[in-house]
Amino acid sequence: QRLAVTQKAAQMIMKLKEEHGDLVFNQSGGCCDGTAPMCYKISDFYVPSRNIKLGDICDCEFYVSADQFEYLKHSHLTIDCKDNLSGSNSFSLETAVDKQFVTISRIFTDEEYKNLENHL
């Protein structure tokens, strides 16, 4: 699998799901929050057709832009959650409670890469 989620992030996702319903994640690598994973109510986000689904975390689909995938295709991503100390505004739902989702990446081992379900 390409994705994992820490317990801290899973707890935040469950809290947001209770408040907002079904969610979707997108990591674009574009403007605003750069490469931070963004969390949206599923009804508030249109997934661009070029985006690539990396998998699911806590029953939420997780997408990256095609350009971002080129940087991440050999990486395992772990989604974590931390205090948002910068006070920056974001469209991502967790910032309303002064939190921020972050991505921790590492390169796949050769064995892990061989066993990926979908190399894309």
Short mmCIF file of C-alpha atoms in Angstrom, two decimals:
data_model
loop_
_atom_site.label_atom_id
_atom_site.label_comp_id
_atom_site.label_asym_id
_atom_site.label_seq_id
_atom_site.Cartn_x
_atom_site.Cartn_y
_atom_site.Cartn_z
CA GLN A 1 0.00 0.00 0.00
CA ARG A 2 1.05 3.54 -0.67
CA LEU A 3 -0.63 5.16 2.35
CA ALA A 4 -0.75 4.90 6.11
CA VAL A 5 -2.25 7.12 8.78
CA THR A 6 -1.07 7.80 12.33
CA GLN A 7 -3.41 7.33 15.28
CA LYS A 8 -3.40 11.09 15.86
CA ALA A 9 -4.47 11.79 12.28
CA ALA A 10 -7.07 9.00 12.38
CA GLN A 11 -8.62 10.55 15.48
CA MET A 12 -8.81 13.94 13.78
CA ILE A 13 -10.36 12.39 10.66
CA MET A 14 -13.01 10.63 12.74
CA LYS A 15 -13.81 13.88 14.55
CA LEU A 16 -14.15 15.72 11.22
CA LYS A 17 -16.32 12.93 9.78
CA GLU A 18 -18.67 13.17 12.77
CA GLU A 19 -19.04 16.89 12.16
CA HIS A 20 -19.00 17.06 8.35
CA GLY A 21 -19.90 13.61 7.01
CA ASP A 22 -17.94 11.92 4.21
CA LEU A 23 -14.53 13.43 3.46
CA VAL A 24 -11.96 13.38 0.67
CA PHE A 25 -8.25 14.25 0.71
CA ASN A 26 -6.28 15.90 -2.05
CA GLN A 27 -2.60 16.81 -2.21
CA SER A 28 -1.86 19.03 -5.16
CA GLY A 29 1.59 20.48 -4.69
CA GLY A 30 0.18 23.76 -5.98
CA CYS A 31 -0.41 27.15 -4.47
CA CYS A 32 -1.82 27.99 -1.04
CA ASP A 33 -0.82 25.08 1.19
CA GLY A 34 1.73 23.64 -1.22
CA THR A 35 2.19 19.96 -0.61
CA ALA A 36 0.02 19.68 2.51
CA PRO A 37 -2.81 17.15 2.27
CA MET A 38 -6.10 19.01 2.16
CA CYS A 39 -9.26 17.57 3.71
CA TYR A 40 -12.67 18.52 2.31
CA LYS A 41 -16.29 17.54 2.71
CA ILE A 42 -16.84 15.21 -0.20
CA SER A 43 -19.65 17.45 -1.48
CA ASP A 44 -17.34 20.49 -1.49
CA PHE A 45 -14.53 19.13 -3.66
CA TYR A 46 -14.50 18.11 -7.29
CA VAL A 47 -11.64 15.67 -7.95
CA PRO A 48 -9.90 16.73 -11.17
CA SER A 49 -9.89 13.94 -13.77
CA ARG A 50 -6.07 13.98 -13.98
CA ASN A 51 -5.66 13.33 -10.25
CA ILE A 52 -4.52 9.90 -9.13
CA LYS A 53 -6.07 7.98 -6.26
CA LEU A 54 -3.29 6.68 -4.00
CA GLY A 55 -5.66 4.82 -1.70
CA ASP A 56 -7.91 5.33 1.30
CA ILE A 57 -7.32 6.48 4.86
CA CYS A 58 -10.09 6.00 7.42
CA ASP A 59 -12.51 5.22 4.55
CA CYS A 60 -11.68 8.53 2.85
CA GLU A 61 -10.27 8.58 -0.68
CA PHE A 62 -6.83 10.21 -0.98
CA TYR A 63 -5.79 11.82 -4.28
CA VAL A 64 -2.70 13.57 -5.58
CA SER A 65 -2.27 15.65 -8.70
CA ALA A 66 -0.60 13.95 -11.64
CA ASP A 67 2.45 16.23 -11.30
CA GLN A 68 2.69 15.49 -7.57
CA PHE A 69 2.46 11.75 -8.27
CA GLU A 70 5.61 11.98 -10.39
CA TYR A 71 7.47 13.05 -7.24
CA LEU A 72 5.74 10.52 -4.99
CA LYS A 73 5.41 7.36 -7.10
CA HIS A 74 8.35 5.68 -5.37
CA SER A 75 7.31 6.81 -1.89
CA HIS A 76 5.22 5.51 0.96
CA LEU A 77 3.19 8.29 2.59
CA THR A 78 2.08 8.48 6.20
CA ILE A 79 -0.53 11.11 6.99
CA ASP A 80 -0.10 12.70 10.41
CA CYS A 81 -1.71 15.61 12.24
CA LYS A 82 0.01 18.34 14.21
CA ASP A 83 -0.84 21.60 15.91
CA ASN A 84 -1.14 24.43 13.43
CA LEU A 85 1.31 26.84 15.03
CA SER A 86 1.61 29.11 12.03
CA GLY A 87 -1.99 30.26 12.32
CA SER A 88 -2.21 30.13 8.54
CA ASN A 89 -5.61 29.97 6.92
CA SER A 90 -6.43 27.03 4.75
CA PHE A 91 -9.39 25.49 3.00
CA SER A 92 -8.65 22.21 4.77
CA LEU A 93 -11.23 21.36 7.45
CA GLU A 94 -8.83 20.64 10.34
CA THR A 95 -7.46 24.18 10.42
CA ALA A 96 -10.74 25.35 11.96
CA VAL A 97 -9.62 23.54 15.14
CA ASP A 98 -5.98 24.73 14.89
CA LYS A 99 -4.64 21.45 13.48
CA GLN A 100 -2.87 20.62 10.25
CA PHE A 101 -2.51 17.37 8.33
CA VAL A 102 1.04 16.69 7.16
CA THR A 103 2.62 14.10 4.91
CA ILE A 104 5.65 12.08 5.99
CA SER A 105 7.27 10.28 3.08
CA ARG A 106 9.92 7.66 2.66
CA ILE A 107 11.18 5.76 -0.37
CA PHE A 108 9.82 2.24 -0.82
CA THR A 109 12.21 -0.63 -0.34
CA ASP A 110 12.75 -2.75 -3.46
CA GLU A 111 10.59 -5.48 -1.91
CA GLU A 112 7.76 -3.07 -1.08
CA TYR A 113 7.81 -1.62 -4.57
CA LYS A 114 7.63 -5.09 -6.13
CA ASN A 115 4.59 -5.90 -3.98
CA LEU A 116 2.60 -2.77 -4.75
CA GLU A 117 -0.87 -3.65 -5.97
CA ASN A 118 -0.77 -0.98 -8.65
CA HIS A 119 2.44 0.63 -9.87
CA LEU A 120 0.46 3.18 -11.86
#
